[in-house]
Coordinates of N, CA and C in Angstrom, one line a residue:
Chain A
X1 N -15.8 8.9 10.8 CA -15.1 8.6 9.5 C -13.6 8.8 9.7
X2 N -12.8 7.8 9.3 CA -11.4 7.9 9.4 C -10.9 8.8 8.3
X3 N -10.0 9.7 8.7 CA -9.3 10.6 7.7 C -7.8 10.6 7.9
X4 N -7.0 10.4 6.9 CA -5.6 10.6 7.0 C -5.2 11.7 5.9
X5 N -4.6 12.7 6.4 CA -4.4 13.9 5.6 C -2.9 14.2 5.5
X6 N -2.3 14.0 4.4 CA -0.9 14.3 4.2 C -0.7 15.7 3.8
X7 N 0.5 16.2 4.2 CA 0.9 17.6 3.8 C 2.4 17.6 3.8
X8 N 2.9 18.7 3.2 CA 4.4 18.9 3.1 C 5.0 18.6 1.8
X9 N 4.2 18.1 0.9 CA 4.8 17.8 -0.4 C 5.2 19.0 -1.2
X10 N 5.8 18.8 -2.3 CA 6.2 20.0 -3.2 C 7.4 19.7 -4.0
X11 N 8.0 20.8 -4.5 CA 9.1 20.7 -5.4 C 10.4 20.9 -4.6
X12 N 11.3 20.0 -4.8 CA 12.6 20.1 -4.2 C 13.7 19.8 -5.2
X13 N 14.9 20.5 -5.0 CA 16.0 20.2 -5.9 C 16.7 18.9 -5.4
X14 N 17.4 18.3 -6.3 CA 18.2 17.1 -5.9 C 19.1 17.4 -4.8
X15 N 19.2 16.5 -3.8 CA 20.1 16.8 -2.7 C 19.5 17.5 -1.5
X16 N 18.3 18.1 -1.8 CA 17.7 18.9 -0.7 C 16.7 18.0 0.1
X17 N 16.0 18.6 1.1 CA 15.2 17.8 2.0 C 13.7 18.3 1.9
X18 N 12.8 17.4 2.3 CA 11.4 17.7 2.5 C 10.9 16.9 3.7
X19 N 9.9 17.4 4.4 CA 9.3 16.7 5.5 C 7.8 16.6 5.3
X20 N 7.4 15.3 5.2 CA 6.0 15.1 5.0 C 5.3 14.8 6.4
X21 N 4.1 15.3 6.5 CA 3.3 15.0 7.7 C 2.0 14.3 7.3
X22 N 1.4 13.6 8.2 CA 0.2 12.9 8.0 C -0.6 13.1 9.4
X23 N -1.7 13.7 9.3 CA -2.6 13.9 10.5 C -3.8 13.0 10.4
X24 N -4.0 12.2 11.5 CA -5.1 11.2 11.5 C -6.3 11.7 12.4
X25 N -7.5 11.3 11.9 CA -8.6 11.6 12.7 C -9.6 10.4 12.5
X26 N -10.5 10.2 13.5 CA -11.5 9.2 13.4 C -11.0 7.8 13.7
X27 N -9.8 7.6 14.2 CA -9.3 6.3 14.6 C -8.4 6.6 15.8
X28 N -8.2 5.5 16.6 CA -7.4 5.6 17.8 C -5.9 5.4 17.3
X29 N -5.3 6.5 17.1 CA -4.0 6.6 16.4 C -3.0 5.6 17.0
X30 N -2.9 5.6 18.3 CA -1.8 4.8 18.9 C -2.2 3.3 19.0
X31 N -3.3 2.9 18.3 CA -3.6 1.5 18.2 C -2.9 1.0 16.9
X32 N -2.4 1.9 16.1 CA -2.0 1.5 14.7 C -0.5 1.7 14.5
X33 N 0.1 0.7 13.9 CA 1.4 1.0 13.2 C 1.0 1.9 12.0
X34 N 1.9 2.7 11.6 CA 1.7 3.6 10.4 C 2.8 3.5 9.4
X35 N 2.5 3.7 8.2 CA 3.4 3.5 7.1 C 3.3 4.6 6.0
X36 N 4.4 4.7 5.3 CA 4.4 5.5 4.0 C 4.5 4.5 2.8
X37 N 3.7 4.7 1.8 CA 3.8 4.0 0.6 C 3.8 5.0 -0.5
X38 N 4.7 4.8 -1.5 CA 4.7 5.8 -2.6 C 4.4 5.2 -3.9
X39 N 4.1 6.1 -4.9 CA 3.7 5.7 -6.2 C 4.3 6.7 -7.2
X40 N 5.4 6.3 -7.9 CA 5.9 7.2 -8.9 C 4.9 7.3 -10.1
X41 N 5.0 8.4 -10.8 CA 4.0 8.7 -11.9 C 3.9 7.5 -12.8
X42 N 2.7 7.0 -13.0 CA 2.5 5.9 -13.9 C 3.0 4.5 -13.5
X43 N 3.5 4.4 -12.2 CA 4.1 3.2 -11.7 C 3.2 2.6 -10.6
X44 N 3.8 1.4 -10.1 CA 3.1 0.7 -9.1 C 3.3 1.3 -7.7
X45 N 2.8 0.6 -6.7 CA 3.0 0.9 -5.3 C 4.3 0.4 -4.7
X46 N 5.0 1.3 -4.0 CA 6.2 0.9 -3.3 C 6.1 1.2 -1.9
X47 N 6.3 0.2 -1.0 CA 6.3 0.5 0.4 C 7.6 1.2 0.7
X48 N 7.6 2.2 1.6 CA 8.7 3.1 1.8 C 9.2 2.9 3.3
X49 N 8.3 3.0 4.2 CA 8.8 3.0 5.6 C 7.5 2.7 6.5
X50 N 7.8 2.2 7.7 CA 6.7 2.0 8.7 C 7.3 2.1 10.1
X51 N 6.4 2.4 11.0 CA 6.7 2.6 12.4 C 5.6 2.0 13.3
X52 N 6.0 1.3 14.3 CA 5.1 0.7 15.3 C 4.3 1.7 16.1
X53 N 3.3 1.3 16.8 CA 2.4 2.2 17.6 C 3.2 3.0 18.6
X54 N 4.3 2.4 19.1 CA 5.1 3.1 20.2 C 6.4 3.6 19.7
X55 N 6.5 3.7 18.4 CA 7.7 4.2 17.7 C 8.8 3.1 17.7
X56 N 8.4 1.9 18.0 CA 9.3 0.7 17.9 C 9.1 0.1 16.5
X57 N 9.8 -1.0 16.2 CA 9.6 -1.7 15.0 C 9.6 -0.8 13.8
X58 N 10.7 0.0 13.6 CA 10.8 0.9 12.4 C 11.5 0.1 11.3
X59 N 11.0 0.3 10.1 CA 11.6 -0.3 8.9 C 11.6 0.6 7.7
X60 N 12.6 0.4 6.8 CA 12.7 1.2 5.6 C 13.0 0.3 4.4
X61 N 12.5 0.7 3.3 CA 12.9 0.1 2.1 C 14.4 0.4 1.8
X62 N 15.0 -0.5 1.1 CA 16.5 -0.3 0.8 C 16.7 1.0 0.0
X63 N 15.7 1.3 -0.8 CA 15.8 2.5 -1.7 C 15.9 3.8 -0.9
X64 N 15.5 3.8 0.4 CA 15.4 5.1 1.1 C 16.2 5.0 2.4
X65 N 16.7 3.8 2.7 CA 17.4 3.6 4.0 C 18.7 4.5 4.1
X66 N 18.8 5.2 5.2 CA 19.9 6.1 5.4 C 19.6 7.5 4.9
X67 N 18.5 7.7 4.2 CA 18.2 9.0 3.7 C 16.8 9.5 4.3
X68 N 15.9 8.6 4.6 CA 14.6 9.0 5.1 C 14.5 8.5 6.6
X69 N 13.8 9.3 7.3 CA 13.5 9.0 8.8 C 12.0 9.1 9.1
X70 N 11.5 8.1 9.6 CA 10.1 8.1 9.9 C 9.9 8.3 11.4
X71 N 8.9 9.1 11.8 CA 8.6 9.3 13.2 C 7.1 9.6 13.4
X72 N 6.7 9.6 14.7 CA 5.3 9.8 15.0 C 5.2 10.6 16.3
X73 N 4.1 11.2 16.5 CA 3.7 11.9 17.7 C 2.3 11.5 18.0
X74 N 2.1 10.6 18.9 CA 0.8 10.1 19.2 C -0.1 11.2 19.9
X75 N 0.5 12.1 20.6 CA -0.3 13.2 21.2 C -0.9 14.1 20.2
X76 N -0.3 14.1 19.0 CA -0.8 15.0 17.9 C -1.4 14.2 16.8
X77 N -1.6 12.9 17.0 CA -2.1 12.0 16.0 C -1.4 12.2 14.6
X78 N -0.1 12.3 14.7 CA 0.6 12.6 13.5 C 1.8 11.7 13.2
X79 N 2.0 11.5 11.9 CA 3.1 10.7 11.4 C 3.9 11.6 10.5
X80 N 5.2 11.4 10.5 CA 6.1 12.2 9.7 C 7.1 11.4 8.9
X81 N 7.6 12.0 7.8 CA 8.6 11.4 7.0 C 9.6 12.5 6.6
X82 N 10.8 12.4 7.3 CA 11.9 13.4 6.9 C 12.6 12.8 5.8
X83 N 12.7 13.4 4.7 CA 13.3 12.9 3.4 C 14.5 13.8 3.1
X84 N 15.7 13.3 3.3 CA 17.0 14.0 3.0 C 17.6 13.4 1.7
X85 N 18.6 14.2 1.2 CA 19.3 13.8 0.1 C 18.4 13.2 -1.1
X86 N 17.4 14.0 -1.4 CA 16.4 13.6 -2.4 C 17.1 13.5 -3.7
X87 N 16.6 12.5 -4.5 CA 17.0 12.3 -5.9 C 15.7 12.3 -6.8
X88 N 15.9 12.5 -8.1 CA 14.7 12.4 -8.9 C 13.9 11.1 -8.8
X89 N 14.6 10.1 -8.5 CA 13.9 8.8 -8.3 C 12.9 8.8 -7.1
X90 N 13.0 9.8 -6.3 CA 12.1 9.9 -5.2 C 10.8 10.6 -5.5
X91 N 10.7 11.1 -6.8 CA 9.5 11.7 -7.3 C 8.3 10.8 -7.3
X92 N 7.3 11.1 -6.5 CA 6.2 10.2 -6.4 C 5.1 10.8 -5.6
X93 N 3.9 10.2 -5.6 CA 2.8 10.5 -4.7 C 3.1 9.7 -3.4
X94 N 3.1 10.3 -2.3 CA 3.4 9.6 -1.0 C 2.1 9.5 -0.2
X95 N 1.7 8.2 0.0 CA 0.5 7.9 0.8 C 0.9 7.6 2.2
X96 N 0.1 8.1 3.1 CA 0.1 7.7 4.5 C -0.9 6.6 4.7
X97 N -0.6 5.5 5.4 CA -1.6 4.4 5.5 C -1.4 3.8 6.9
X98 N -2.5 3.3 7.4 CA -2.6 2.7 8.7 C -2.5 1.1 8.6
X99 N -1.8 0.5 9.4 CA -1.7 -1.0 9.4 C -2.5 -1.6 10.5
X100 N -3.5 -2.3 10.1 CA -4.4 -2.9 11.0 C -3.8 -4.2 11.5
X101 N -3.5 -4.3 12.8 CA -2.8 -5.5 13.3 C -3.7 -6.7 13.3
X102 N -5.1 -6.5 13.3 CA -6.0 -7.7 13.4 C -6.1 -8.3 12.0
X103 N -6.1 -7.5 10.9 CA -6.2 -8.1 9.6 C -4.8 -8.1 8.9
X104 N -3.8 -7.5 9.5 CA -2.5 -7.4 9.0 C -2.5 -6.9 7.6
X105 N -3.1 -5.8 7.4 CA -3.2 -5.1 6.1 C -3.3 -3.7 6.3
X106 N -3.1 -2.9 5.2 CA -3.3 -1.5 5.2 C -4.7 -1.1 5.0
X107 N -5.4 -0.7 6.1 CA -6.9 -0.5 5.9 C -7.3 0.9 5.6
X108 N -6.6 1.9 6.0 CA -7.0 3.3 5.7 C -5.8 4.0 5.0
X109 N -6.2 4.8 4.0 CA -5.2 5.5 3.2 C -5.5 7.0 3.1
X110 N -4.5 7.8 3.1 CA -4.7 9.2 2.7 C -4.8 9.4 1.2
X111 N -5.0 10.6 0.8 CA -5.1 10.9 -0.6 C -3.7 11.2 -1.3
X112 N -2.7 11.3 -0.4 CA -1.3 11.4 -0.9 C -0.8 12.8 -1.0
X113 N 0.5 12.9 -0.9 CA 1.2 14.2 -1.0 C 2.2 14.0 -2.1
X114 N 2.2 14.9 -3.1 CA 3.1 14.8 -4.3 C 4.4 15.4 -4.0
X115 N 5.5 14.6 -4.2 CA 6.8 15.1 -4.1 C 7.5 15.1 -5.4
X116 N 8.0 16.2 -5.9 CA 8.7 16.3 -7.1 C 10.1 16.7 -6.9
X117 N 11.1 15.9 -7.3 CA 12.5 16.2 -7.2 C 13.1 16.6 -8.5
X118 N 13.4 17.8 -8.7 CA 13.9 18.2 -10.0 C 14.7 19.5 -9.9
X119 N 15.7 19.7 -10.7 CA 16.5 20.9 -10.7 C 15.9 21.9 -11.7
Chain B
X1 N 15.1 -10.7 1.1 CA 13.9 -9.9 0.8 C 12.9 -10.8 0.0
X2 N 11.6 -10.6 0.3 CA 10.6 -11.3 -0.5 C 10.3 -10.5 -1.7
X3 N 10.3 -11.2 -2.9 CA 9.9 -10.5 -4.1 C 8.5 -11.0 -4.5
X4 N 7.7 -10.1 -5.0 CA 6.3 -10.5 -5.5 C 6.1 -10.3 -7.0
X5 N 5.5 -11.2 -7.6 CA 5.2 -11.1 -9.1 C 3.8 -11.3 -9.3
X6 N 3.2 -10.7 -10.3 CA 1.8 -10.8 -10.6 C 1.7 -11.1 -12.1
X7 N 0.7 -11.9 -12.5 CA 0.4 -12.2 -13.9 C -1.1 -12.3 -14.0
X8 N -1.6 -11.8 -15.2 CA -0.9 -11.0 -16.2 C -0.6 -9.6 -15.7
X9 N 0.2 -8.9 -16.4 CA 0.4 -7.5 -16.0 C -0.8 -6.6 -16.5
X10 N -1.4 -7.1 -17.5 CA -2.7 -6.4 -17.9 C -3.7 -7.4 -18.5
X11 N -4.9 -7.1 -18.4 CA -6.0 -8.0 -18.8 C -7.2 -7.3 -19.3
X12 N -7.7 -7.7 -20.4 CA -8.9 -7.1 -21.0 C -10.0 -8.1 -20.8
X13 N -11.1 -7.6 -20.3 CA -12.3 -8.4 -20.1 C -13.6 -7.6 -20.3
X14 N -14.7 -8.3 -20.3 CA -16.0 -7.7 -20.5 C -16.8 -7.9 -19.2
X15 N -17.8 -7.0 -19.1 CA -18.8 -7.1 -18.0 C -19.4 -8.5 -18.0
X16 N -19.4 -9.1 -16.8 CA -20.0 -10.4 -16.7 C -19.0 -11.5 -16.7
X17 N -17.8 -11.2 -17.2 CA -16.7 -12.2 -17.3 C -16.2 -12.6 -15.9
X18 N -15.7 -13.8 -15.8 CA -15.0 -14.3 -14.6 C -13.5 -14.1 -14.9
X19 N -12.8 -13.4 -14.0 CA -11.4 -13.2 -14.2 C -10.6 -13.6 -13.0
X20 N -9.4 -14.0 -13.3 CA -8.5 -14.4 -12.2 C -7.1 -13.7 -12.4
X21 N -6.5 -13.3 -11.3 CA -5.2 -12.6 -11.3 C -4.3 -13.4 -10.3
X22 N -3.1 -13.7 -10.8 CA -2.2 -14.5 -10.0 C -1.1 -13.6 -9.3
X23 N -0.7 -14.1 -8.2 CA 0.4 -13.4 -7.4 C 1.3 -14.5 -6.9
X24 N 2.6 -14.3 -7.1 CA 3.5 -15.3 -6.6 C 4.6 -14.6 -5.7
X25 N 4.9 -15.3 -4.6 CA 5.9 -14.8 -3.7 C 7.2 -15.6 -3.9
X26 N 8.3 -15.0 -3.7 CA 9.6 -15.7 -3.9 C 9.9 -16.6 -2.7
X27 N 9.3 -16.5 -1.6 CA 9.4 -17.4 -0.4 C 8.0 -17.7 0.1
X28 N 8.0 -18.7 0.9 CA 6.8 -19.1 1.5 C 6.3 -18.0 2.5
X29 N 5.1 -17.5 2.2 CA 4.6 -16.4 3.1 C 3.3 -16.9 3.8
X30 N 3.1 -18.2 3.8 CA 1.9 -18.8 4.5 C 0.6 -18.2 3.8
X31 N -0.2 -17.5 4.6 CA -1.4 -16.9 4.0 C -1.3 -15.4 4.3
X32 N -0.1 -14.8 4.5 CA 0.0 -13.4 4.7 C 0.0 -12.6 3.4
X33 N -1.1 -12.6 2.7 CA -1.2 -12.0 1.4 C -2.5 -11.2 1.4
X34 N -2.4 -9.9 0.9 CA -3.5 -9.0 0.8 C -3.7 -8.6 -0.6
X35 N -4.9 -8.1 -1.0 CA -5.2 -7.6 -2.3 C -5.8 -6.2 -2.2
X36 N -5.3 -5.3 -3.0 CA -5.9 -3.9 -3.1 C -6.3 -3.6 -4.5
X37 N -7.3 -2.8 -4.5 CA -7.8 -2.2 -5.8 C -7.5 -0.8 -5.8
X38 N -7.0 -0.3 -7.0 CA -6.7 1.1 -7.1 C -7.3 1.6 -8.4
X39 N -8.2 2.7 -8.3 CA -8.7 3.3 -9.5 C -7.9 4.6 -9.8
X40 N -7.9 5.1 -11.0 CA -7.1 6.2 -11.4 C -7.4 7.4 -10.5
X41 N -6.3 8.0 -10.1 CA -6.4 9.2 -9.2 C -6.9 9.0 -7.8
X42 N -7.0 7.7 -7.4 CA -7.5 7.4 -6.1 C -6.5 6.6 -5.3
X43 N -6.6 6.6 -4.0 CA -5.7 5.8 -3.2 C -6.2 4.3 -3.3
X44 N -5.2 3.4 -3.0 CA -5.6 2.0 -3.0 C -6.7 1.7 -2.0
X45 N -7.4 0.6 -2.2 CA -8.5 0.2 -1.3 C -8.3 -1.3 -1.0
X46 N -8.3 -1.6 0.3 CA -8.1 -3.0 0.7 C -9.4 -3.8 0.3
X47 N -9.1 -4.9 -0.4 CA -10.2 -5.8 -0.9 C -10.2 -7.1 0.0
X48 N -9.1 -7.7 0.1 CA -9.0 -9.0 0.7 C -7.7 -9.1 1.6
X49 N -7.9 -9.6 2.8 CA -6.7 -9.7 3.7 C -6.6 -11.2 4.1
X50 N -5.3 -11.5 4.4 CA -5.0 -12.9 4.8 C -5.5 -13.9 3.8
X51 N -5.2 -13.6 2.5 CA -5.5 -14.5 1.4 C -6.9 -14.6 1.0
X52 N -7.8 -14.7 1.9 CA -9.2 -15.1 1.5 C -10.3 -14.4 2.2
X53 N -10.0 -13.4 3.1 CA -11.0 -12.7 3.9 C -11.4 -11.4 3.3
X54 N -12.7 -11.3 3.0 CA -13.2 -10.0 2.4 C -13.2 -8.9 3.4
X55 N -12.6 -7.8 3.0 CA -12.7 -6.6 3.9 C -14.2 -6.1 3.9
X56 N -14.6 -5.5 5.0 CA -15.9 -5.1 5.1 C -16.4 -4.2 4.0
X57 N -17.5 -4.4 3.4 CA -18.1 -3.6 2.3 C -17.7 -4.1 0.9
X58 N -16.8 -5.0 0.9 CA -16.3 -5.5 -0.5 C -17.3 -6.5 -1.0
X59 N -17.8 -6.4 -2.2 CA -18.8 -7.3 -2.8 C -18.3 -8.8 -2.8
X60 N -19.2 -9.7 -2.7 CA -18.9 -11.1 -2.6 C -18.4 -11.7 -3.9
X61 N -18.5 -10.9 -5.0 CA -18.0 -11.4 -6.3 C -16.5 -11.5 -6.2
X62 N -15.9 -10.9 -5.3 CA -14.4 -10.9 -5.1 C -14.1 -12.1 -4.2
X63 N -13.1 -12.9 -4.5 CA -12.6 -13.9 -3.7 C -11.1 -14.1 -3.8
X64 N -10.5 -14.7 -2.8 CA -9.1 -14.9 -2.9 C -8.7 -16.3 -2.4
X65 N -7.7 -16.9 -2.9 CA -7.3 -18.2 -2.5 C -5.8 -18.4 -2.6
X66 N -5.3 -19.5 -2.1 CA -3.8 -19.8 -2.2 C -3.2 -20.0 -0.8
X67 N -1.9 -20.3 -0.8 CA -1.1 -20.4 0.4 C 0.3 -20.6 -0.1
X68 N 1.3 -20.3 0.8 CA 2.7 -20.6 0.5 C 3.3 -19.5 -0.4
X69 N 3.3 -19.8 -1.7 CA 3.9 -18.9 -2.7 C 2.9 -18.5 -3.8
X70 N 1.8 -19.2 -3.9 CA 0.9 -18.9 -5.1 C -0.5 -18.6 -4.6
X71 N -1.0 -17.4 -5.1 CA -2.2 -16.9 -4.7 C -3.0 -16.4 -5.9
X72 N -4.3 -16.3 -5.7 CA -5.2 -15.9 -6.8 C -6.3 -15.0 -6.3
X73 N -6.6 -14.0 -7.1 CA -7.7 -13.1 -6.8 C -8.7 -13.4 -8.0
X74 N -9.9 -13.7 -7.6 CA -10.9 -14.0 -8.6 C -12.1 -13.0 -8.5
X75 N -12.6 -12.5 -9.6 CA -13.8 -11.8 -9.7 C -14.8 -12.6 -10.5
X76 N -15.9 -13.0 -9.8 CA -16.7 -14.0 -10.4 C -17.6 -13.5 -11.6
X77 N -18.0 -12.2 -11.5 CA -18.8 -11.6 -12.6 C -18.5 -10.1 -12.7
X78 N -17.6 -9.8 -13.6 CA -17.1 -8.4 -13.6 C -18.2 -7.4 -13.7
X79 N -18.1 -6.3 -12.9 CA -19.0 -5.2 -13.0 C -18.3 -4.0 -13.5
X80 N -18.9 -3.0 -14.0 CA -18.3 -1.8 -14.6 C -17.3 -1.1 -13.6
X81 N -17.6 -1.1 -12.4 CA -16.8 -0.5 -11.4 C -15.6 -1.3 -11.0
X82 N -15.4 -2.5 -11.6 CA -14.3 -3.3 -11.2 C -13.1 -3.1 -12.1
X83 N -13.2 -2.3 -13.1 CA -12.1 -2.0 -14.0 C -11.1 -1.0 -13.3
X84 N -9.9 -1.6 -13.0 CA -9.0 -0.9 -12.1 C -7.7 -1.6 -12.1
X85 N -6.7 -1.2 -11.3 CA -5.5 -1.9 -11.2 C -5.5 -2.6 -9.8
X86 N -5.0 -3.9 -9.8 CA -5.0 -4.7 -8.6 C -3.6 -5.0 -8.2
X87 N -3.3 -4.9 -6.9 CA -2.0 -5.2 -6.3 C -2.1 -6.2 -5.2
X88 N -1.2 -7.2 -5.2 CA -1.1 -8.0 -4.1 C 0.0 -7.4 -3.2
X89 N 0.0 -7.8 -1.9 CA 1.0 -7.3 -1.0 C 1.2 -8.3 0.1
X90 N 2.5 -8.6 0.4 CA 2.7 -9.6 1.5 C 2.9 -8.9 2.8
X91 N 2.4 -9.5 3.8 CA 2.6 -8.9 5.2 C 3.3 -9.9 6.1
X92 N 4.0 -10.8 5.5 CA 4.8 -11.8 6.2 C 6.0 -11.2 6.9
X93 N 6.7 -10.3 6.1 CA 8.0 -9.8 6.6 C 7.9 -8.5 7.4
X94 N 6.8 -8.4 8.1 CA 6.6 -7.1 8.9 C 7.8 -6.9 9.8
X95 N 8.3 -5.7 10.0 CA 7.7 -4.4 9.5 C 8.1 -4.0 8.1
X96 N 8.7 -4.9 7.4 CA 9.0 -4.6 6.0 C 7.9 -5.2 5.1
X97 N 7.5 -4.6 4.0 CA 6.4 -5.1 3.2 C 6.8 -5.0 1.7
X98 N 6.2 -5.8 0.9 CA 6.4 -5.7 -0.5 C 5.1 -5.8 -1.3
X99 N 4.9 -4.9 -2.3 CA 3.7 -5.0 -3.2 C 4.1 -5.7 -4.4
X100 N 3.2 -6.4 -5.1 CA 3.4 -6.9 -6.4 C 3.3 -5.7 -7.4
X101 N 3.7 -5.9 -8.6 CA 3.8 -4.8 -9.6 C 2.5 -4.4 -10.2
X102 N 1.4 -5.1 -9.9 CA 0.1 -4.7 -10.3 C -0.4 -5.4 -11.5
X103 N -1.7 -5.5 -11.6 CA -2.4 -6.0 -12.8 C -3.5 -5.0 -13.2
X104 N -3.4 -4.5 -14.4 CA -4.3 -3.5 -14.9 C -5.5 -4.2 -15.6
X105 N -6.7 -4.1 -15.1 CA -7.8 -4.7 -15.7 C -8.6 -3.7 -16.4
X106 N -8.7 -3.9 -17.7 CA -9.5 -2.9 -18.5 C -10.6 -3.5 -19.4
X107 N -11.4 -2.7 -19.9 CA -12.6 -3.2 -20.6 C -12.2 -3.6 -22.1
X108 N -12.7 -4.8 -22.4 CA -12.4 -5.3 -23.8 C -13.2 -4.5 -24.8

């Protein structure tokens, strides 16, 4: 059974930083590009960032470019999102998801990590 | 950047109804279009990939069609478990992606 488990969410003040982690099991982690997708309370899905299997092909949404940094450690089956200069608009549930290159879609999802940015 | 729109934004229907949800891309995305279902408090679930291919385990009452800029998700006979929010998502502009704003399907 594939499991993606996010951690590191919580409350942060505006301008501060948080680091999210996602640990994968049940899949060959380095076969997959990995992504973060967020969902603000009561809102839709927003793609945030993605990273290729070998840490190449990194992309960011304009809303987080220059503030967020995605990385991965294939030896630890782990994905990370360093979030700096947080704003209240970054308040959301952050999902870790795997991108299946054969179907070119997000096939597995974690349950999400809640990030709240508030003073 | 590719923009995605969906219509309607919300839809009320009854068990047994046939429903269709539209998704439109601002640029030609060929058939690089996926559909997800999300129930309250749950992560999204992949339903259809590459416009018309059912993900493993998805009931055959779900189908997808379209190409270029216009796409449709159809549920042939609504079941109680189908009331949820549906999102389209383009995978044309990898490694950047865009989701549609969602269509909330609820019970009439």
